[in-house]
Coordinates of C-alpha atoms in Angstrom, one line a residue:
Chain A
M23 CA -2.8 42.9 -96.4
V24 CA -4.9 43.9 -99.3
L25 CA -7.5 41.3 -100.5
K26 CA -8.4 41.3 -104.2
V27 CA -11.1 39.2 -105.7
M28 CA -9.6 36.8 -108.3
S29 CA -9.7 33.3 -109.6
A30 CA -7.2 30.6 -108.5
N31 CA -5.8 30.8 -112.1
Q32 CA -5.1 34.5 -111.7
A33 CA -3.8 33.8 -108.2
I34 CA -1.3 31.3 -109.7
A35 CA -0.3 33.8 -112.3
E36 CA 0.3 36.4 -109.6
A37 CA 2.5 33.9 -107.7
V38 CA 4.5 33.2 -110.9
K39 CA 5.0 37.0 -111.4
L40 CA 6.3 37.2 -107.8
A41 CA 8.6 34.2 -108.3
N42 CA 9.8 35.7 -111.6
P43 CA 10.9 32.7 -113.6
N44 CA 13.2 33.2 -116.6
V45 CA 11.4 30.8 -118.9
I46 CA 7.7 30.1 -119.3
P47 CA 6.8 27.5 -121.9
V48 CA 3.0 26.9 -121.8
Y49 CA 0.4 25.4 -124.0
P50 CA -3.2 26.5 -123.3
I51 CA -5.9 23.9 -122.3
T52 CA -9.2 24.2 -120.6
P53 CA -9.4 24.9 -117.6
Q54 CA -5.8 26.0 -117.4
T55 CA -6.0 28.5 -120.3
T56 CA -6.4 31.7 -118.3
I57 CA -3.1 31.0 -116.5
S58 CA -1.2 31.0 -119.8
E59 CA -3.2 34.1 -120.9
Y60 CA -2.4 36.1 -117.7
L61 CA 1.3 35.1 -118.0
A62 CA 1.4 36.0 -121.7
K63 CA 0.0 39.4 -120.7
F64 CA 2.5 39.9 -117.8
V65 CA 5.4 39.1 -120.1
A66 CA 4.1 41.3 -122.9
D67 CA 3.6 44.2 -120.4
G68 CA 7.1 43.7 -119.1
E69 CA 5.8 42.7 -115.6
I70 CA 7.9 39.5 -115.8
S71 CA 11.3 39.5 -117.4
A72 CA 10.8 36.0 -118.8
E73 CA 11.1 34.3 -122.1
Y74 CA 7.5 33.2 -122.9
I75 CA 7.7 30.2 -125.3
R76 CA 4.6 29.5 -127.4
V77 CA 5.1 25.8 -127.9
E78 CA 3.1 23.5 -130.2
S79 CA 2.0 21.0 -127.6
E80 CA 2.2 20.1 -124.0
H81 CA 5.0 17.5 -124.7
S82 CA 6.9 20.5 -126.1
A83 CA 6.0 22.7 -123.2
I84 CA 7.5 20.3 -120.6
S85 CA 10.4 19.5 -122.9
A86 CA 11.2 23.2 -123.3
A87 CA 10.8 23.6 -119.5
L88 CA 13.2 20.8 -118.9
G89 CA 15.7 22.2 -121.4
A90 CA 15.5 25.6 -119.9
S91 CA 15.9 24.2 -116.4
G92 CA 18.9 22.4 -117.7
T93 CA 20.5 25.8 -118.4
G94 CA 20.1 26.6 -114.7
V95 CA 17.3 29.0 -114.6
R96 CA 13.9 29.1 -112.9
V97 CA 11.1 27.7 -115.0
F98 CA 7.3 27.6 -114.8
T99 CA 4.7 25.8 -116.8
A100 CA 1.1 24.8 -116.4
T101 CA -1.3 22.3 -117.9
S102 CA -4.3 20.1 -117.4
S103 CA -5.7 16.6 -118.1
Q104 CA -4.9 15.5 -121.7
G105 CA -2.0 18.0 -121.6
L106 CA -0.5 16.4 -118.5
A107 CA -1.0 12.9 -120.1
L108 CA 0.8 14.1 -123.2
M109 CA 3.7 15.3 -120.9
H110 CA 3.9 11.9 -119.2
E111 CA 7.2 10.8 -120.8
I112 CA 9.0 14.1 -119.9
I113 CA 7.3 14.3 -116.5
F114 CA 9.4 11.3 -115.5
A115 CA 12.5 12.6 -117.2
A116 CA 12.2 16.0 -115.4
A117 CA 12.2 14.3 -112.0
G118 CA 15.0 11.9 -113.0
L119 CA 17.1 14.8 -114.2
R120 CA 16.4 16.5 -110.9
A121 CA 15.0 19.7 -112.6
P122 CA 13.3 21.9 -110.0
I123 CA 10.5 22.9 -112.4
V124 CA 7.3 24.2 -110.8
M125 CA 4.1 23.4 -112.7
A126 CA 0.4 24.1 -112.0
D127 CA -2.1 21.4 -113.0
A128 CA -5.7 22.4 -113.4
N129 CA -7.3 19.1 -112.3
R130 CA -9.6 17.8 -115.0
A131 CA -10.9 14.4 -116.0
L132 CA -9.1 12.2 -118.5
S133 CA -10.8 11.1 -121.7
A134 CA -12.7 8.9 -122.6
P135 CA -15.5 9.9 -122.4
L136 CA -14.2 13.3 -123.2
S137 CA -14.8 15.8 -120.3
I138 CA -13.5 19.3 -119.6
W139 CA -14.7 19.1 -116.0
N140 CA -13.0 18.4 -112.7
D141 CA -11.6 15.3 -111.1
Q142 CA -8.0 14.5 -110.0
Q143 CA -7.3 11.5 -112.2
D144 CA -4.8 13.5 -114.3
S145 CA -2.3 14.4 -111.6
I146 CA -2.9 11.3 -109.5
S147 CA -1.9 9.2 -112.5
E148 CA 1.5 10.9 -112.4
R149 CA 2.0 10.1 -108.7
D150 CA 4.9 7.7 -109.3
S151 CA 7.0 10.2 -111.3
G152 CA 9.0 11.6 -108.5
W153 CA 7.3 15.0 -108.6
M154 CA 6.1 16.6 -105.4
Q155 CA 2.4 17.2 -105.4
V156 CA 0.3 19.7 -103.4
Y157 CA -3.5 19.9 -103.6
A158 CA -4.7 23.4 -102.9
E159 CA -8.1 24.1 -101.2
N160 CA -8.6 27.6 -102.5
G161 CA -7.1 30.4 -104.6
Q162 CA -5.0 31.8 -101.7
E163 CA -3.4 28.4 -101.0
A164 CA -2.8 28.0 -104.8
L165 CA -0.8 31.2 -104.8
D166 CA 1.1 30.5 -101.6
S167 CA 1.8 26.9 -102.7
I168 CA 3.6 28.0 -105.9
L169 CA 6.0 30.2 -103.8
I170 CA 6.6 27.3 -101.3
A171 CA 7.0 24.9 -104.2
Y172 CA 9.9 26.9 -105.7
R173 CA 11.5 27.2 -102.3
V174 CA 11.4 23.4 -101.7
S175 CA 12.1 22.2 -105.3
E176 CA 15.2 24.4 -105.6
D177 CA 16.6 23.4 -102.2
H178 CA 19.9 21.7 -102.9
S179 CA 18.9 18.7 -100.8
V180 CA 15.7 18.1 -102.8
L181 CA 16.0 19.1 -106.5
L182 CA 12.8 17.5 -107.6
P183 CA 10.0 19.2 -109.6
S184 CA 6.7 20.3 -108.0
M185 CA 3.1 20.1 -109.2
V186 CA 0.6 22.5 -107.6
C187 CA -2.8 21.0 -108.3
I188 CA -6.0 23.1 -108.3
D189 CA -9.5 21.7 -109.1
G190 CA -10.6 22.7 -112.5
F191 CA -13.4 25.2 -112.6
I192 CA -14.2 24.8 -108.9
L193 CA -11.0 26.7 -108.2
T194 CA -9.5 27.7 -111.6
H195 CA -12.6 29.7 -112.6
T196 CA -14.0 30.6 -109.1
V197 CA -13.3 34.1 -107.9
D198 CA -13.0 34.9 -104.2
P199 CA -10.8 37.2 -102.1
V200 CA -7.0 36.5 -102.3
D201 CA -4.1 38.3 -100.6
V202 CA -1.3 38.9 -103.1
P203 CA 2.0 39.2 -101.1
E204 CA 4.4 42.1 -101.4
K205 CA 7.3 41.5 -103.7
G206 CA 9.8 42.4 -101.0
D207 CA 8.5 39.8 -98.6
V208 CA 8.5 37.2 -101.4
D209 CA 12.2 38.0 -102.1
K210 CA 13.0 37.4 -98.5
F211 CA 11.3 34.0 -98.6
L212 CA 12.4 32.9 -102.1
P213 CA 16.0 33.7 -103.0
P214 CA 17.1 33.6 -106.6
Y215 CA 17.7 30.1 -107.9
K216 CA 21.4 29.2 -107.8
P217 CA 21.9 25.9 -109.7
D218 CA 24.8 23.7 -108.8
H219 CA 24.0 20.1 -109.6
A220 CA 23.5 20.1 -113.3
Y221 CA 23.3 22.8 -115.9
L222 CA 24.5 23.6 -119.3
D223 CA 27.3 26.2 -119.2
P224 CA 30.1 26.2 -121.7
K225 CA 32.5 27.4 -118.9
R226 CA 31.7 24.2 -116.9
P227 CA 31.1 21.5 -119.5
M228 CA 28.9 18.5 -118.5
S229 CA 26.4 16.1 -120.0
I230 CA 22.9 15.7 -118.6
G231 CA 20.3 13.2 -119.7
T232 CA 22.8 10.4 -120.4
F233 CA 22.3 6.7 -120.8
T234 CA 22.9 4.6 -117.7
D235 CA 23.6 0.9 -117.6
P236 CA 22.4 -1.4 -114.9
N237 CA 25.3 -0.4 -112.7
Y238 CA 23.9 3.1 -112.1
Y239 CA 20.2 3.4 -112.8
M240 CA 19.0 1.9 -109.6
E241 CA 21.2 4.2 -107.5
A242 CA 19.9 7.2 -109.3
R243 CA 16.3 6.1 -108.6
H244 CA 17.2 5.3 -104.9
D245 CA 18.7 8.8 -104.6
M246 CA 15.3 10.2 -105.8
E247 CA 13.5 8.3 -103.1
L248 CA 15.9 9.6 -100.5
A249 CA 15.5 13.2 -101.8
L250 CA 11.7 12.9 -101.8
E251 CA 11.6 11.5 -98.3
G252 CA 14.2 14.1 -97.2
A253 CA 12.0 16.9 -98.7
K254 CA 9.7 16.5 -95.8
D255 CA 12.1 18.4 -93.5
V256 CA 12.6 21.1 -96.2
I257 CA 8.8 21.5 -96.6
A258 CA 8.3 21.8 -92.8
N259 CA 11.0 24.5 -92.6
A260 CA 9.6 26.3 -95.7
N261 CA 6.1 26.2 -94.2
A262 CA 7.4 27.6 -90.9
E263 CA 9.3 30.4 -92.5
F264 CA 6.3 31.2 -94.8
A265 CA 4.1 31.5 -91.8
E266 CA 6.6 33.9 -90.1
I267 CA 6.8 36.2 -93.1
F268 CA 3.2 36.0 -94.5
G269 CA 1.1 34.9 -91.5
R270 CA -0.5 32.0 -93.2
K271 CA 0.4 28.6 -91.8
Y272 CA 0.4 25.5 -94.0
D273 CA 1.2 21.9 -93.1
F274 CA 1.3 18.5 -94.8
I275 CA -2.2 17.9 -93.6
E276 CA -4.9 20.2 -92.2
K277 CA -6.9 18.9 -89.2
Y278 CA -10.4 20.4 -89.0
R279 CA -12.3 19.5 -85.8
S280 CA -10.7 16.0 -86.0
D281 CA -8.8 15.8 -82.7
D282 CA -11.7 14.3 -80.7
A283 CA -13.7 13.0 -83.7
D284 CA -15.2 9.5 -83.8
T285 CA -15.7 9.8 -87.6
I286 CA -13.1 11.4 -89.8
I287 CA -13.3 12.2 -93.5
V288 CA -10.0 12.4 -95.4
A289 CA -10.0 14.2 -98.7
M290 CA -7.9 16.5 -100.9
G291 CA -8.5 19.8 -102.7
S292 CA -11.4 22.1 -103.0
I293 CA -14.1 19.6 -101.8
C294 CA -12.6 20.1 -98.2
S295 CA -14.2 23.6 -98.1
T296 CA -17.7 22.1 -98.5
I297 CA -16.8 19.2 -96.1
K298 CA -15.9 21.8 -93.4
D299 CA -19.5 23.3 -93.6
V300 CA -21.0 19.8 -93.4
V301 CA -18.7 18.9 -90.4
D302 CA -20.0 22.0 -88.6
E303 CA -23.6 20.9 -89.2
H304 CA -22.9 17.5 -87.8
R305 CA -21.0 19.0 -84.8
D306 CA -24.1 21.2 -84.2
N307 CA -26.1 18.0 -83.9
G308 CA -23.7 16.6 -81.4
E309 CA -21.9 14.2 -83.7
K310 CA -18.2 14.0 -83.3
V311 CA -17.2 14.4 -87.0
G312 CA -14.0 15.8 -88.3
L313 CA -12.0 16.4 -91.5
V314 CA -8.3 15.6 -92.3
R315 CA -7.3 17.4 -95.5
V316 CA -4.3 15.9 -97.2
R317 CA -2.5 18.9 -98.7
V318 CA 0.9 17.5 -99.6
F319 CA 0.3 14.2 -101.4
R320 CA 3.9 13.6 -102.5
P321 CA 6.0 13.2 -100.4
F322 CA 3.3 11.1 -98.8
P323 CA 2.8 12.3 -95.2
T324 CA 2.2 8.9 -93.6
E325 CA 3.0 9.8 -90.0
E326 CA 1.0 13.0 -90.1
I327 CA -2.1 11.3 -91.5
Y328 CA -1.8 8.3 -89.2
D329 CA -1.5 10.5 -86.1
A330 CA -4.5 12.5 -87.2
I331 CA -6.8 9.5 -87.9
K332 CA -5.6 6.7 -85.6
G333 CA -7.9 7.8 -82.7
A334 CA -11.1 7.7 -84.8
S335 CA -13.4 4.6 -84.9
N336 CA -14.5 5.3 -88.5
V337 CA -12.5 6.8 -91.3
G338 CA -13.8 7.5 -94.8
V339 CA -11.5 8.5 -97.6
L340 CA -12.7 10.5 -100.6
D341 CA -11.0 10.0 -104.0
K342 CA -11.7 12.0 -107.2
N343 CA -9.9 9.3 -109.1
I344 CA -10.2 5.6 -109.6
S345 CA -7.5 2.9 -110.0
F346 CA -9.8 0.4 -111.6
S347 CA -10.4 -2.8 -109.7
V348 CA -8.4 -1.4 -106.8
G349 CA -10.3 1.8 -105.7
G350 CA -9.4 5.3 -104.9
V351 CA -5.6 5.9 -104.7
L352 CA -5.5 8.0 -101.5
H353 CA -7.8 5.4 -99.8
N354 CA -5.6 2.5 -100.8
E355 CA -2.3 4.3 -99.9
I356 CA -3.7 5.1 -96.4
N357 CA -4.8 1.5 -95.9
A358 CA -1.5 0.2 -97.2
K359 CA 0.7 2.4 -95.2
M360 CA -1.2 2.5 -91.9
D361 CA -2.8 0.3 -89.4
V362 CA -6.3 1.5 -90.1
K363 CA -9.3 0.1 -92.0
A364 CA -10.6 3.2 -93.8
N365 CA -13.7 3.1 -96.1
G366 CA -13.1 4.3 -99.6
F367 CA -15.5 6.5 -101.6
I368 CA -15.3 7.6 -105.2
V369 CA -16.8 11.0 -105.8
G370 CA -17.0 13.9 -108.3
L371 CA -15.6 12.2 -111.4
G372 CA -15.8 14.3 -114.6
G373 CA -17.3 17.3 -112.8
R374 CA -20.1 15.5 -111.0
D375 CA -21.1 18.1 -108.4
I376 CA -20.6 17.0 -104.8
K377 CA -23.4 18.3 -102.6
P378 CA -23.5 18.4 -98.8
T379 CA -26.1 15.6 -98.9
H380 CA -23.4 13.4 -100.5
I381 CA -20.9 14.2 -97.7
S382 CA -23.6 13.4 -95.1
E383 CA -24.2 10.1 -96.9
I384 CA -20.5 9.3 -96.8
I385 CA -20.3 10.2 -93.1
E386 CA -23.3 7.8 -92.5
K387 CA -21.8 5.0 -94.6
T388 CA -18.4 5.4 -92.9
K389 CA -19.9 4.1 -89.7
N390 CA -19.9 0.5 -91.1
T391 CA -16.5 -0.7 -92.2
T392 CA -16.5 -2.4 -95.6
K393 CA -13.8 -3.4 -98.0
T394 CA -15.9 -2.5 -101.0
T395 CA -15.2 0.9 -102.6
Q396 CA -18.4 2.9 -102.8
W397 CA -19.4 5.3 -105.6
I398 CA -21.3 8.3 -104.3
G399 CA -23.5 10.5 -106.5
L400 CA -24.2 8.1 -109.3
N401 CA -27.5 8.7 -111.1
K402 CA -30.1 6.4 -109.5
E403 CA -31.0 4.7 -112.8
E404 CA -27.4 3.6 -113.2
L405 CA -27.4 1.7 -109.9
Chain B
M24 CA -25.9 34.1 -97.2
I25 CA -27.3 35.3 -100.5
E26 CA -27.1 32.9 -103.4
V27 CA -27.6 34.0 -107.0
R28 CA -27.9 31.9 -110.1
F29 CA -27.3 33.4 -113.6
H30 CA -28.7 31.7 -116.7
G31 CA -27.2 32.8 -120.0
R32 CA -25.6 31.6 -123.2
G33 CA -22.0 31.4 -124.1
G34 CA -20.9 34.9 -125.1
Q35 CA -23.6 36.8 -123.3
G36 CA -21.5 37.5 -120.3
A37 CA -23.2 35.5 -117.6
V38 CA -19.9 34.5 -116.1
T39 CA -18.6 38.0 -116.2
A40 CA -21.9 39.2 -114.6
A41 CA -21.4 36.7 -111.7
E42 CA -17.9 37.9 -111.2
I43 CA -18.8 41.6 -111.3
L44 CA -21.6 41.0 -108.8
A45 CA -19.1 39.2 -106.4
K46 CA -16.5 42.0 -106.8
A47 CA -19.1 44.6 -106.2
A48 CA -20.4 42.9 -103.0
F49 CA -16.7 42.7 -101.9
E50 CA -16.5 46.5 -102.6
D51 CA -19.5 46.9 -100.3
G52 CA -17.6 45.1 -97.5
K53 CA -19.0 41.6 -97.9
Y54 CA -17.3 38.3 -98.6
C55 CA -18.0 36.8 -102.0
Q56 CA -17.6 33.9 -104.4
A57 CA -18.5 33.5 -108.1
F58 CA -18.0 30.6 -110.5
P59 CA -19.4 29.3 -113.8
F60 CA -20.8 26.1 -115.0
F61 CA -20.2 25.8 -118.7
G62 CA -22.2 23.4 -120.9
V63 CA -20.3 22.9 -124.1
E64 CA -17.6 25.5 -124.8
R65 CA -19.1 27.5 -127.6
R66 CA -20.9 30.7 -128.3
G67 CA -24.7 30.4 -127.8
A68 CA -24.7 27.2 -125.6
P69 CA -26.6 27.5 -122.3
V70 CA -24.3 28.5 -119.4
M71 CA -24.9 29.0 -115.7
A72 CA -22.9 31.1 -113.3
F73 CA -23.3 31.5 -109.6
T74 CA -22.5 34.2 -107.0
R75 CA -22.6 33.9 -103.2
I76 CA -22.5 36.9 -100.9
D77 CA -22.1 36.7 -97.1
D78 CA -20.9 38.6 -94.0
K79 CA -18.3 36.0 -93.3
P80 CA -15.9 34.0 -95.5
I81 CA -17.6 31.6 -97.8
R82 CA -16.3 28.0 -97.9
R83 CA -18.9 25.8 -99.7
R84 CA -18.1 25.1 -103.3
Y85 CA -21.0 23.2 -104.8
Q86 CA -23.4 24.7 -107.3
V87 CA -26.3 26.9 -106.2
Y88 CA -29.4 24.8 -106.1
K89 CA -31.7 27.0 -103.9
P90 CA -31.1 30.5 -105.1
D91 CA -32.4 33.7 -103.5
Y92 CA -32.3 35.4 -106.8
V93 CA -32.2 34.2 -110.4
V94 CA -31.0 36.3 -113.3
V95 CA -31.9 35.2 -116.9
L96 CA -29.9 36.9 -119.7
D97 CA -31.9 35.4 -122.5
D98 CA -35.7 34.6 -122.4
G99 CA -35.1 31.9 -125.1
L100 CA -33.7 29.8 -122.3
L101 CA -37.1 29.6 -120.6
E102 CA -38.0 26.9 -123.1
V103 CA -34.8 24.9 -122.6
V104 CA -33.9 25.3 -118.9
D105 CA -36.1 25.4 -115.7
V106 CA -34.8 28.7 -114.5
F107 CA -37.1 28.7 -111.5
S108 CA -35.7 25.4 -110.2
G109 CA -35.1 25.5 -106.4
L110 CA -35.9 29.2 -106.1
K111 CA -36.4 30.1 -102.4
E112 CA -39.8 31.2 -101.2
G113 CA -40.0 34.9 -101.7
G114 CA -37.2 34.6 -104.3
K115 CA -37.0 37.0 -107.2
V116 CA -36.3 36.4 -110.9
I117 CA -34.9 39.1 -113.2
I118 CA -35.5 38.3 -116.8
N119 CA -34.2 39.9 -120.0
T120 CA -37.3 39.9 -122.2
S121 CA -39.6 42.0 -124.2
N122 CA -42.4 39.4 -124.0
G123 CA -44.8 38.2 -121.3
V124 CA -43.3 35.6 -118.9
E125 CA -45.5 33.1 -117.0
T126 CA -44.6 32.9 -113.3
T127 CA -44.3 29.5 -111.6
N128 CA -44.2 28.8 -107.8
G129 CA -45.4 32.3 -107.2
A130 CA -41.9 33.6 -108.0
E131 CA -41.7 37.4 -108.2
I132 CA -40.7 38.2 -111.8
H133 CA -39.0 41.4 -112.9
K134 CA -38.9 41.9 -116.6
V135 CA -36.2 44.1 -118.2
D136 CA -35.8 44.8 -121.9
A137 CA -32.1 44.6 -121.5
T138 CA -31.5 43.7 -125.2
G139 CA -33.3 46.9 -126.2
I140 CA -31.2 49.0 -123.8
A141 CA -28.0 47.2 -124.9
L142 CA -28.7 47.8 -128.6
D143 CA -29.5 51.5 -127.8
I144 CA -26.5 52.3 -125.6
L145 CA -23.8 49.7 -126.4
G146 CA -24.8 48.9 -130.0
V147 CA -24.3 45.1 -129.3
P148 CA -26.8 42.7 -127.6
I149 CA -24.6 42.1 -124.6
V150 CA -26.8 42.5 -121.6
N151 CA -24.9 41.4 -118.5
T152 CA -24.1 44.8 -117.0
I153 CA -27.7 46.1 -117.6
L154 CA -29.1 43.1 -115.7
L155 CA -26.7 43.8 -112.9
G156 CA -28.0 47.4 -112.7
A157 CA -31.6 46.0 -112.6
F158 CA -30.4 43.4 -110.0
A159 CA -29.1 46.2 -107.7
G160 CA -32.4 48.1 -108.1
V161 CA -34.7 45.0 -107.5
T162 CA -32.8 43.3 -104.7
G163 CA -30.8 46.0 -102.9
A164 CA -28.3 43.1 -102.2
V165 CA -25.5 45.2 -103.7
S166 CA -25.0 48.9 -104.2
I167 CA -25.3 50.4 -107.7
D168 CA -22.2 52.5 -106.9
A169 CA -20.1 49.3 -106.3
I170 CA -21.6 47.7 -109.5
I171 CA -20.6 50.8 -111.5
K172 CA -17.2 50.9 -110.0
I173 CA -16.5 47.3 -110.9
I174 CA -18.0 47.6 -114.4
K175 CA -15.5 50.5 -115.0
E176 CA -12.6 48.4 -113.7
T177 CA -13.7 45.4 -115.8
F178 CA -14.2 47.3 -119.1
S179 CA -11.8 50.1 -119.7
G180 CA -12.4 53.4 -121.5
E181 CA -15.6 54.1 -123.5
I182 CA -16.9 50.6 -123.2
G183 CA -16.8 50.9 -119.5
E184 CA -18.5 54.3 -119.5
K185 CA -21.3 53.0 -121.8
N186 CA -21.8 49.8 -119.7
A187 CA -22.0 51.9 -116.5
K188 CA -24.5 54.2 -118.1
A189 CA -26.7 51.3 -119.3
A190 CA -26.5 49.7 -115.8
K191 CA -27.5 52.9 -114.1
L192 CA -30.5 53.3 -116.5
A193 CA -31.7 49.8 -115.7
Y194 CA -31.1 50.4 -112.0
E195 CA -33.3 53.5 -112.0
A196 CA -36.0 51.8 -114.0
A197 CA -36.0 48.9 -111.6
K198 CA -36.2 51.3 -108.6
K199 CA -39.3 52.9 -110.1
G200 CA -40.7 49.4 -110.5
Chain C
M28 CA -26.0 2.5 -117.7
V29 CA -24.6 4.6 -120.4
S30 CA -23.7 2.7 -123.5
I31 CA -20.3 1.0 -123.7
G32 CA -17.7 3.7 -124.3
A33 CA -20.5 6.3 -124.1
A34 CA -21.2 5.6 -127.7
V35 CA -24.2 7.5 -129.2
K36 CA -25.9 4.8 -131.3
E37 CA -28.9 6.9 -132.6
P38 CA -27.9 8.6 -135.8
G39 CA -28.9 12.2 -136.2
S40 CA -29.4 12.9 -132.5
T41 CA -27.7 16.3 -132.9
R42 CA -30.9 17.5 -134.6
K43 CA -32.7 17.2 -131.3
N44 CA -30.6 20.2 -130.1
K45 CA -32.5 23.0 -131.8
T46 CA -30.1 25.9 -131.8
G47 CA -32.5 28.4 -133.3
S48 CA -33.3 29.8 -129.8
W49 CA -29.7 31.2 -129.7
R50 CA -30.6 34.0 -132.1
T51 CA -30.7 37.6 -131.2
F52 CA -31.1 38.6 -134.9
K53 CA -33.1 36.7 -137.5
P54 CA -32.2 36.7 -141.2
I55 CA -35.2 37.6 -143.5
L56 CA -34.6 36.7 -147.1
D57 CA -36.5 38.6 -149.8
K58 CA -37.0 36.2 -152.7
E59 CA -37.9 39.0 -155.0
T60 CA -34.5 40.6 -154.7
C61 CA -32.6 37.3 -154.5
I62 CA -30.6 36.5 -157.7
K63 CA -30.1 32.9 -156.6
C64 CA -26.3 33.1 -156.6
E65 CA -26.0 30.5 -153.8
N66 CA -23.6 32.6 -151.8
C67 CA -25.7 32.4 -148.7
I68 CA -26.2 28.6 -149.1
M69 CA -22.4 28.1 -149.4
F70 CA -21.4 30.5 -146.6
C71 CA -24.0 29.4 -144.0
P72 CA -21.9 27.6 -141.4
E73 CA -24.9 25.6 -140.2
G74 CA -26.3 24.5 -143.6
C75 CA -29.6 26.2 -142.7
I76 CA -30.5 27.5 -146.2
N77 CA -31.8 25.1 -148.8
K78 CA -31.8 25.2 -152.6
D79 CA -35.2 26.9 -152.5
Y80 CA -33.7 29.6 -150.4
D81 CA -35.8 28.7 -147.3
I82 CA -34.1 29.4 -144.0
D83 CA -34.4 26.7 -141.3
Y84 CA -35.1 28.8 -138.2
D85 CA -34.9 25.7 -136.0
Y86 CA -31.2 25.7 -136.3
C87 CA -30.2 29.2 -137.7
K88 CA -28.2 30.8 -134.9
G89 CA -28.5 34.3 -136.4
C90 CA -24.8 34.8 -137.1
G91 CA -25.6 37.1 -140.1
I92 CA -22.9 35.7 -142.4
C93 CA -25.6 35.1 -145.1
A94 CA -26.6 38.8 -145.0
E95 CA -23.0 39.8 -145.1
E96 CA -22.2 37.7 -148.1
C97 CA -25.4 38.5 -150.1
P98 CA -24.3 40.6 -153.1
V99 CA -27.7 42.2 -153.6
K100 CA -28.6 42.8 -150.0
A101 CA -31.6 40.5 -150.2
I102 CA -31.2 39.3 -146.6
K103 CA -31.9 41.7 -143.7
M104 CA -31.1 40.9 -140.0
E105 CA -34.1 41.8 -137.8
R106 CA -34.2 41.7 -134.1
E107 CA -35.8 38.4 -132.9

């Protein structure tokens, strides 16, 4: 294993190089831009034998990705925030057409007010699309998650697109040591994509993207639900095989010192690294505090999360998103799907830095159950 | 853990400096992390960048509020930003300036005329590599050999050579005190 | 509270952000040499040169376009 210091954006580009897609339509947007730059360079230097399409918008990027996937080849694209919002129409179409596209989303706040900084509102707002979603904690996981995403998306029992989400700037522009796997090992893990379900080939004529009347639409959507639920087994197998080949073990959730914890914090993405440091401090003071990090958000790992948090007296869920008048989405999904009364906290919107003191404040506030969603880190004069 | 905060302006190379420092520390056998905080995305606007160096893997991902060292790429920022904010006791500040700088909180200030060196050797007022040389000389937190190796990896050819030379010059000046 | 929609209701607030400190080089205009052709006024991206050929150093970022466009080399860029 050779560690190299790189940003999560570079790590994603390295993963894409290893997966070797045939078509890469991307449109640059902060903080995703360097992904499209690295990939343009790889293609120009002949390191990836892909068609790099310079599209005129994100709507075109995902449309070209969907069209390319429809010809039966492996496809990659990447975006962020307003770009993802502009893709919205085709995001749903890509899932419905069962195109196994893999996309990286550099998580960034949605306008207005306009912000280039991190939160997870952009990808969370696409949660009902039928795409799988993984939230990476660091650059290494971003790289690995792209490889696993192709493996799962292209599985003939799944055939749904995947979104690998990385926190804007906090991961996209942060450099730290990353192991880039050997191509030979990746080829063992990720065989070439062999399309079977739907692709445009004159030798085997078919139509995709057709109109359906009320006799069919509901069945198609039901099939998607079954495929997404069924993806759990495929993900578990892919994770196991990934661990065998590369030595890094991933799961739907990560439990950090949570087995005997009275108070458990649940969160997604890069903030979990800081939370682990804070958990250690509280453990040093004799407090039984733990973290459950939700890594795979779609398909939603209800059983895994419930098993991890059901023993705790206090559960606090952090959301870098807000469904107005309802609260954080992860928090509400946990309370809706499980027999728990977790407290909800909104943190880090539009790049508001989340400090250890904020995490400690959340741990303290989690000790009293309340139905009111609490906003942490607001400027004092705004309260 | 050593925490470093860089203050610069868009286009001066503060972000690249933070990354080179992280990569150099990694070259020295340490774990590292570096990341930027941009203000507005345009040339000249104030920018911060951060580097963390430790003997074990680094997890925390919030901004550096209590730096051991501060590097200021542009003394014009002193009027706009409190560069001394949160500096640890005994902390050091390396400033690119050809003027006098008032110290606060008893911070140890090291002045480098990096713009002068940059214009002499590089021909452009880009000062990041020079301040990294000075940083290695002042703090000893990273080796100059590693800094030079990473500078040459980051900038290829003649630009890399010139930047390495400028960094070495600043390192030796800082060593002399 | 921020204002509704984060609207900025005070006109001209951009002027509070004095960008003159961004300069590394400062344009010095020699009015003796100047032929008042208005090139510098038209090309200055910040509108920092007025009709009397005075340069507003509060906002001049030192880009040097004025010196580049001056047909009689009346503007010199000097280190700040």
